[in-house]
Every structure is written in structure tokens, then in C-alpha cells.
JSON list of C-alpha atoms in Angstrom, two decimals:
[
{"chain": "A", "resi": 577, "resn": "MET", "atom": "CA", "xyz": [111.83, 50.41, 56.62]},
{"chain": "A", "resi": 578, "resn": "GLU", "atom": "CA", "xyz": [111.35, 54.18, 56.56]},
{"chain": "A", "resi": 579, "resn": "LYS", "atom": "CA", "xyz": [112.13, 55.93, 59.82]},
{"chain": "A", "resi": 580, "resn": "THR", "atom": "CA", "xyz": [109.31, 57.66, 61.64]},
{"chain": "A", "resi": 581, "resn": "VAL", "atom": "CA", "xyz": [110.56, 61.09, 62.70]},
{"chain": "A", "resi": 582, "resn": "VAL", "atom": "CA", "xyz": [109.23, 62.42, 66.00]},
{"chain": "A", "resi": 583, "resn": "LEU", "atom": "CA", "xyz": [109.95, 66.11, 66.55]},
{"chain": "A", "resi": 584, "resn": "ILE", "atom": "CA", "xyz": [109.71, 67.31, 70.14]},
{"chain": "A", "resi": 585, "resn": "ALA", "atom": "CA", "xyz": [109.51, 71.07, 70.76]},
{"chain": "A", "resi": 586, "resn": "GLU", "atom": "CA", "xyz": [110.51, 71.44, 74.41]},
{"chain": "A", "resi": 587, "resn": "ASP", "atom": "CA", "xyz": [112.69, 74.05, 76.12]},
{"chain": "A", "resi": 588, "resn": "ASP", "atom": "CA", "xyz": [113.11, 72.28, 79.48]},
{"chain": "A", "resi": 589, "resn": "GLU", "atom": "CA", "xyz": [116.13, 69.96, 79.48]},
{"chain": "A", "resi": 590, "resn": "GLU", "atom": "CA", "xyz": [114.73, 67.61, 82.13]},
{"chain": "A", "resi": 591, "resn": "ASP", "atom": "CA", "xyz": [111.45, 67.24, 80.22]},
{"chain": "A", "resi": 592, "resn": "ARG", "atom": "CA", "xyz": [113.41, 66.53, 77.00]},
{"chain": "A", "resi": 593, "resn": "VAL", "atom": "CA", "xyz": [115.40, 63.80, 78.75]},
{"chain": "A", "resi": 594, "resn": "PHE", "atom": "CA", "xyz": [112.25, 62.27, 80.26]},
{"chain": "A", "resi": 595, "resn": "ALA", "atom": "CA", "xyz": [110.40, 62.31, 76.92]},
{"chain": "A", "resi": 596, "resn": "GLU", "atom": "CA", "xyz": [113.37, 60.80, 75.06]},
{"chain": "A", "resi": 597, "resn": "ASN", "atom": "CA", "xyz": [113.89, 58.10, 77.69]},
{"chain": "A", "resi": 598, "resn": "ALA", "atom": "CA", "xyz": [110.19, 57.24, 77.73]},
{"chain": "A", "resi": 599, "resn": "LEU", "atom": "CA", "xyz": [110.11, 56.93, 73.93]},
{"chain": "A", "resi": 600, "resn": "ASN", "atom": "CA", "xyz": [113.35, 54.94, 73.92]},
{"chain": "A", "resi": 601, "resn": "GLU", "atom": "CA", "xyz": [111.88, 52.46, 76.38]},
{"chain": "A", "resi": 602, "resn": "THR", "atom": "CA", "xyz": [108.63, 52.02, 74.48]},
{"chain": "A", "resi": 603, "resn": "ARG", "atom": "CA", "xyz": [109.44, 52.72, 70.86]},
{"chain": "A", "resi": 604, "resn": "ARG", "atom": "CA", "xyz": [109.94, 50.71, 67.79]},
{"chain": "A", "resi": 605, "resn": "SER", "atom": "CA", "xyz": [113.47, 50.83, 66.38]},
{"chain": "A", "resi": 606, "resn": "SER", "atom": "CA", "xyz": [112.26, 52.78, 63.36]},
{"chain": "A", "resi": 607, "resn": "ILE", "atom": "CA", "xyz": [111.63, 56.01, 65.32]},
{"chain": "A", "resi": 608, "resn": "ASP", "atom": "CA", "xyz": [114.07, 58.91, 64.98]},
{"chain": "A", "resi": 609, "resn": "ILE", "atom": "CA", "xyz": [113.64, 61.44, 67.81]},
{"chain": "A", "resi": 610, "resn": "ARG", "atom": "CA", "xyz": [114.59, 65.07, 67.10]},
{"chain": "A", "resi": 611, "resn": "PHE", "atom": "CA", "xyz": [114.42, 68.11, 69.40]},
{"chain": "A", "resi": 612, "resn": "VAL", "atom": "CA", "xyz": [113.97, 71.86, 69.02]},
{"chain": "A", "resi": 613, "resn": "LEU", "atom": "CA", "xyz": [114.10, 74.25, 71.95]},
{"chain": "A", "resi": 614, "resn": "ASP", "atom": "CA", "xyz": [111.50, 76.89, 71.12]},
{"chain": "A", "resi": 615, "resn": "GLY", "atom": "CA", "xyz": [108.78, 77.90, 68.69]},
{"chain": "A", "resi": 616, "resn": "GLU", "atom": "CA", "xyz": [111.13, 79.83, 66.40]},
{"chain": "A", "resi": 617, "resn": "GLU", "atom": "CA", "xyz": [113.47, 76.85, 66.07]},
{"chain": "A", "resi": 618, "resn": "LEU", "atom": "CA", "xyz": [110.46, 74.60, 65.42]},
{"chain": "A", "resi": 619, "resn": "LEU", "atom": "CA", "xyz": [109.41, 76.73, 62.46]},
{"chain": "A", "resi": 620, "resn": "GLU", "atom": "CA", "xyz": [113.00, 76.90, 61.15]},
{"chain": "A", "resi": 621, "resn": "TYR", "atom": "CA", "xyz": [113.10, 73.11, 61.28]},
{"chain": "A", "resi": 622, "resn": "LEU", "atom": "CA", "xyz": [109.78, 72.68, 59.49]},
{"chain": "A", "resi": 623, "resn": "LYS", "atom": "CA", "xyz": [110.63, 75.26, 56.83]},
{"chain": "A", "resi": 624, "resn": "LYS", "atom": "CA", "xyz": [114.11, 73.73, 56.38]},
{"chain": "A", "resi": 625, "resn": "GLU", "atom": "CA", "xyz": [115.93, 76.97, 57.14]},
{"chain": "A", "resi": 626, "resn": "GLY", "atom": "CA", "xyz": [119.54, 77.42, 58.25]},
{"chain": "A", "resi": 627, "resn": "LYS", "atom": "CA", "xyz": [120.99, 74.35, 59.96]},
{"chain": "A", "resi": 628, "resn": "TYR", "atom": "CA", "xyz": [117.77, 72.45, 59.20]},
{"chain": "A", "resi": 629, "resn": "LYS", "atom": "CA", "xyz": [118.15, 72.64, 55.41]},
{"chain": "A", "resi": 630, "resn": "ASN", "atom": "CA", "xyz": [118.28, 68.82, 55.17]},
{"chain": "A", "resi": 631, "resn": "ALA", "atom": "CA", "xyz": [116.08, 67.98, 58.15]},
{"chain": "A", "resi": 632, "resn": "PRO", "atom": "CA", "xyz": [113.64, 65.11, 57.61]},
{"chain": "A", "resi": 633, "resn": "ARG", "atom": "CA", "xyz": [109.93, 65.90, 57.73]},
{"chain": "A", "resi": 634, "resn": "PRO", "atom": "CA", "xyz": [108.43, 64.84, 61.06]},
{"chain": "A", "resi": 635, "resn": "SER", "atom": "CA", "xyz": [105.61, 62.33, 61.13]},
{"chain": "A", "resi": 636, "resn": "VAL", "atom": "CA", "xyz": [104.32, 63.86, 64.35]},
{"chain": "A", "resi": 637, "resn": "ILE", "atom": "CA", "xyz": [105.20, 66.83, 66.57]},
{"chain": "A", "resi": 638, "resn": "PHE", "atom": "CA", "xyz": [105.05, 66.94, 70.37]},
{"chain": "A", "resi": 639, "resn": "LEU", "atom": "CA", "xyz": [104.59, 70.61, 71.27]},
{"chain": "A", "resi": 640, "resn": "ASP", "atom": "CA", "xyz": [105.08, 72.32, 74.60]},
{"chain": "A", "resi": 641, "resn": "LEU", "atom": "CA", "xyz": [102.96, 75.46, 74.95]},
{"chain": "A", "resi": 642, "resn": "ASN", "atom": "CA", "xyz": [105.25, 77.36, 77.32]},
{"chain": "A", "resi": 643, "resn": "MET", "atom": "CA", "xyz": [108.45, 78.02, 75.40]},
{"chain": "A", "resi": 644, "resn": "PRO", "atom": "CA", "xyz": [110.66, 81.11, 74.97]},
{"chain": "A", "resi": 645, "resn": "LYS", "atom": "CA", "xyz": [110.99, 83.25, 71.82]},
{"chain": "A", "resi": 646, "resn": "LYS", "atom": "CA", "xyz": [107.75, 81.99, 70.27]},
{"chain": "A", "resi": 647, "resn": "ARG", "atom": "CA", "xyz": [105.12, 80.32, 72.43]},
{"chain": "A", "resi": 648, "resn": "GLY", "atom": "CA", "xyz": [103.84, 76.93, 71.39]},
{"chain": "A", "resi": 649, "resn": "ILE", "atom": "CA", "xyz": [100.37, 78.25, 70.60]},
{"chain": "A", "resi": 650, "resn": "GLU", "atom": "CA", "xyz": [101.89, 80.84, 68.22]},
{"chain": "A", "resi": 651, "resn": "ALA", "atom": "CA", "xyz": [103.91, 78.13, 66.48]},
{"chain": "A", "resi": 652, "resn": "LEU", "atom": "CA", "xyz": [100.78, 75.96, 66.28]},
{"chain": "A", "resi": 653, "resn": "ILE", "atom": "CA", "xyz": [98.87, 78.76, 64.56]},
{"chain": "A", "resi": 654, "resn": "GLU", "atom": "CA", "xyz": [101.66, 79.26, 62.01]},
{"chain": "A", "resi": 655, "resn": "ILE", "atom": "CA", "xyz": [102.01, 75.55, 61.30]},
{"chain": "A", "resi": 656, "resn": "LYS", "atom": "CA", "xyz": [98.29, 75.01, 60.84]},
{"chain": "A", "resi": 657, "resn": "SER", "atom": "CA", "xyz": [98.04, 78.03, 58.53]},
{"chain": "A", "resi": 658, "resn": "ASP", "atom": "CA", "xyz": [100.64, 76.54, 56.15]},
{"chain": "A", "resi": 659, "resn": "GLU", "atom": "CA", "xyz": [99.05, 74.39, 53.43]},
{"chain": "A", "resi": 660, "resn": "ASP", "atom": "CA", "xyz": [101.72, 71.68, 53.58]},
{"chain": "A", "resi": 661, "resn": "LEU", "atom": "CA", "xyz": [102.73, 71.76, 57.26]},
{"chain": "A", "resi": 662, "resn": "ARG", "atom": "CA", "xyz": [99.14, 71.64, 58.58]},
{"chain": "A", "resi": 663, "resn": "LYS", "atom": "CA", "xyz": [99.02, 67.96, 57.64]},
{"chain": "A", "resi": 664, "resn": "ILE", "atom": "CA", "xyz": [101.56, 67.05, 60.34]},
{"chain": "A", "resi": 665, "resn": "PRO", "atom": "CA", "xyz": [99.77, 65.84, 63.49]},
{"chain": "A", "resi": 666, "resn": "ILE", "atom": "CA", "xyz": [100.56, 67.98, 66.52]},
{"chain": "A", "resi": 667, "resn": "ILE", "atom": "CA", "xyz": [100.26, 66.57, 70.01]},
{"chain": "A", "resi": 668, "resn": "VAL", "atom": "CA", "xyz": [100.35, 69.27, 72.65]},
{"chain": "A", "resi": 669, "resn": "LEU", "atom": "CA", "xyz": [102.39, 67.86, 75.56]},
{"chain": "A", "resi": 670, "resn": "THR", "atom": "CA", "xyz": [102.50, 70.55, 78.22]},
{"chain": "A", "resi": 671, "resn": "SER", "atom": "CA", "xyz": [102.39, 71.12, 81.95]},
{"chain": "A", "resi": 672, "resn": "SER", "atom": "CA", "xyz": [99.18, 73.17, 81.73]},
{"chain": "A", "resi": 673, "resn": "GLY", "atom": "CA", "xyz": [95.95, 71.38, 82.44]},
{"chain": "A", "resi": 674, "resn": "ALA", "atom": "CA", "xyz": [93.97, 74.62, 82.21]},
{"chain": "A", "resi": 675, "resn": "GLN", "atom": "CA", "xyz": [90.75, 74.18, 80.25]},
{"chain": "A", "resi": 676, "resn": "GLU", "atom": "CA", "xyz": [91.32, 77.44, 78.37]},
{"chain": "A", "resi": 677, "resn": "ASP", "atom": "CA", "xyz": [94.67, 76.09, 77.08]},
{"chain": "A", "resi": 678, "resn": "VAL", "atom": "CA", "xyz": [93.00, 72.85, 76.03]},
{"chain": "A", "resi": 679, "resn": "GLU", "atom": "CA", "xyz": [90.22, 74.74, 74.21]},
{"chain": "A", "resi": 680, "resn": "GLU", "atom": "CA", "xyz": [92.61, 77.18, 72.52]},
{"chain": "A", "resi": 681, "resn": "SER", "atom": "CA", "xyz": [94.94, 74.38, 71.39]},
{"chain": "A", "resi": 682, "resn": "TYR", "atom": "CA", "xyz": [92.13, 72.41, 69.75]},
{"chain": "A", "resi": 683, "resn": "ASN", "atom": "CA", "xyz": [90.63, 75.60, 68.28]},
{"chain": "A", "resi": 684, "resn": "LYS", "atom": "CA", "xyz": [94.01, 76.38, 66.69]},
{"chain": "A", "resi": 685, "resn": "GLY", "atom": "CA", "xyz": [94.37, 72.91, 65.18]},
{"chain": "A", "resi": 686, "resn": "ALA", "atom": "CA", "xyz": [96.04, 70.60, 67.72]},
{"chain": "A", "resi": 687, "resn": "ASN", "atom": "CA", "xyz": [95.34, 66.94, 67.04]},
{"chain": "A", "resi": 688, "resn": "SER", "atom": "CA", "xyz": [95.67, 65.91, 70.68]},
{"chain": "A", "resi": 689, "resn": "TYR", "atom": "CA", "xyz": [96.30, 67.49, 74.08]},
{"chain": "A", "resi": 690, "resn": "ILE", "atom": "CA", "xyz": [98.18, 65.74, 76.88]},
{"chain": "A", "resi": 691, "resn": "THR", "atom": "CA", "xyz": [99.06, 67.22, 80.26]},
{"chain": "A", "resi": 692, "resn": "LYS", "atom": "CA", "xyz": [102.54, 66.16, 81.35]},
{"chain": "A", "resi": 693, "resn": "PRO", "atom": "CA", "xyz": [102.21, 63.70, 84.22]},
{"chain": "A", "resi": 694, "resn": "ASP", "atom": "CA", "xyz": [104.02, 64.12, 87.52]},
{"chain": "A", "resi": 695, "resn": "TYR", "atom": "CA", "xyz": [105.74, 60.74, 87.40]},
{"chain": "A", "resi": 696, "resn": "TYR", "atom": "CA", "xyz": [108.07, 59.20, 84.85]},
{"chain": "A", "resi": 697, "resn": "GLY", "atom": "CA", "xyz": [106.19, 55.88, 84.85]},
{"chain": "A", "resi": 698, "resn": "GLU", "atom": "CA", "xyz": [103.02, 57.71, 83.81]},
{"chain": "A", "resi": 699, "resn": "LEU", "atom": "CA", "xyz": [104.89, 59.51, 81.02]},
{"chain": "A", "resi": 700, "resn": "LYS", "atom": "CA", "xyz": [106.27, 56.21, 79.77]},
{"chain": "A", "resi": 701, "resn": "GLU", "atom": "CA", "xyz": [102.75, 54.75, 79.65]},
{"chain": "A", "resi": 702, "resn": "ILE", "atom": "CA", "xyz": [101.42, 57.83, 77.82]},
{"chain": "A", "resi": 703, "resn": "MET", "atom": "CA", "xyz": [104.24, 57.58, 75.28]},
{"chain": "A", "resi": 704, "resn": "LYS", "atom": "CA", "xyz": [103.54, 53.89, 74.73]},
{"chain": "A", "resi": 705, "resn": "LYS", "atom": "CA", "xyz": [99.83, 54.56, 74.08]},
{"chain": "A", "resi": 706, "resn": "THR", "atom": "CA", "xyz": [100.61, 57.59, 71.92]},
{"chain": "A", "resi": 707, "resn": "GLU", "atom": "CA", "xyz": [103.11, 55.64, 69.86]},
{"chain": "A", "resi": 708, "resn": "ARG", "atom": "CA", "xyz": [100.69, 52.76, 69.41]},
{"chain": "A", "resi": 709, "resn": "PHE", "atom": "CA", "xyz": [97.94, 55.08, 68.21]},
{"chain": "A", "resi": 710, "resn": "TRP", "atom": "CA", "xyz": [99.93, 57.44, 65.97]},
{"chain": "A", "resi": 711, "resn": "PHE", "atom": "CA", "xyz": [102.37, 54.91, 64.48]},
{"chain": "A", "resi": 712, "resn": "GLU", "atom": "CA", "xyz": [100.29, 51.74, 64.33]},
{"chain": "A", "resi": 713, "resn": "ALA", "atom": "CA", "xyz": [96.59, 52.61, 64.20]},
{"chain": "A", "resi": 714, "resn": "ALA", "atom": "CA", "xyz": [96.42, 56.06, 62.60]},
{"chain": "A", "resi": 715, "resn": "LYS", "atom": "CA", "xyz": [97.25, 56.84, 59.00]},
{"chain": "A", "resi": 716, "resn": "ILE", "atom": "CA", "xyz": [99.53, 59.87, 58.77]},
{"chain": "A", "resi": 717, "resn": "PRO", "atom": "CA", "xyz": [100.00, 61.92, 55.61]},
{"chain": "A", "resi": 718, "resn": "ARG", "atom": "CA", "xyz": [103.54, 61.67, 54.29]},
{"chain": "A", "resi": 719, "resn": "GLY", "atom": "CA", "xyz": [105.05, 63.61, 51.44]},
{"chain": "A", "resi": 720, "resn": "GLU", "atom": "CA", "xyz": [105.82, 67.23, 50.86]},
{"chain": "A", "resi": 721, "resn": "LYS", "atom": "CA", "xyz": [105.27, 69.61, 48.01]}
]
């Protein structure tokens, strides 16, 4: 069975640990979780630059909006302007619940917007529902140029 690669762009170590633990507790064994720490590293990964030369293409990206070097919204714009990369579903997973961030994210091409919950149990439930939708119900484009 082909592994489903989940790429999480998140600069906060605690949030990375929580997201990984939540996915580990709810996921199928065929999910490979990868992390990048900022928007620049996310684009390096997706463009297979530097240490990411052999990185597998993600099936879905979880994107934090508030990251150093290159904000999540800037990375989102670049990804969605690339003919091949725009096909990768992007789920904004961020602490901001501000309506203007929601609107801007969808306007720039986000496929979903989730505000990080305050409690780990809630995050685990969100990850379970997200996994069920994106990896069982939805059809995701594969392949690269």
C-alpha cells in the first residue's frame, strides 16, 4: 500500500508534538507524517530543493498561518500559483479564528480552515475527522510532472 504523506508546516514545537500525537492515535498505518518549520522550508520541501531533493510529494498539507521567515498565507499564495503544487490540498490549521484570516485563506486557495482547539482531546477528534474525510472520502490528485 502506498504511504499517504502528511506535511505539517508548524513552527511551534508543542503544536507539532500535539498534531503528531493526535494523528498517531487516530491514523491508519499508511500515513507518513513530515514537518517543516516555516514557509520558506515548506516551499523548499515542495520544490525538492536542498535537503528535500528526494522528499515524497505530500497528499495533504496542514499549514499554520503564523510562522517565521515566510508567513503561511505567503506560502499558500506561492503554492496555489504553481501549476503542479496547487493540486495539493491545503488545510489551514492555525490559532487564529479571525474572520479576515478565514476569508483571506479561502480567497488564496485554502481547501479547509480549522482553528486550533484549546484541548488535546478536541485536536484528536478534529484529526480523526480530517483523516477520515481527506484519506477515505475525498479523491486527491496524485502524480507530479
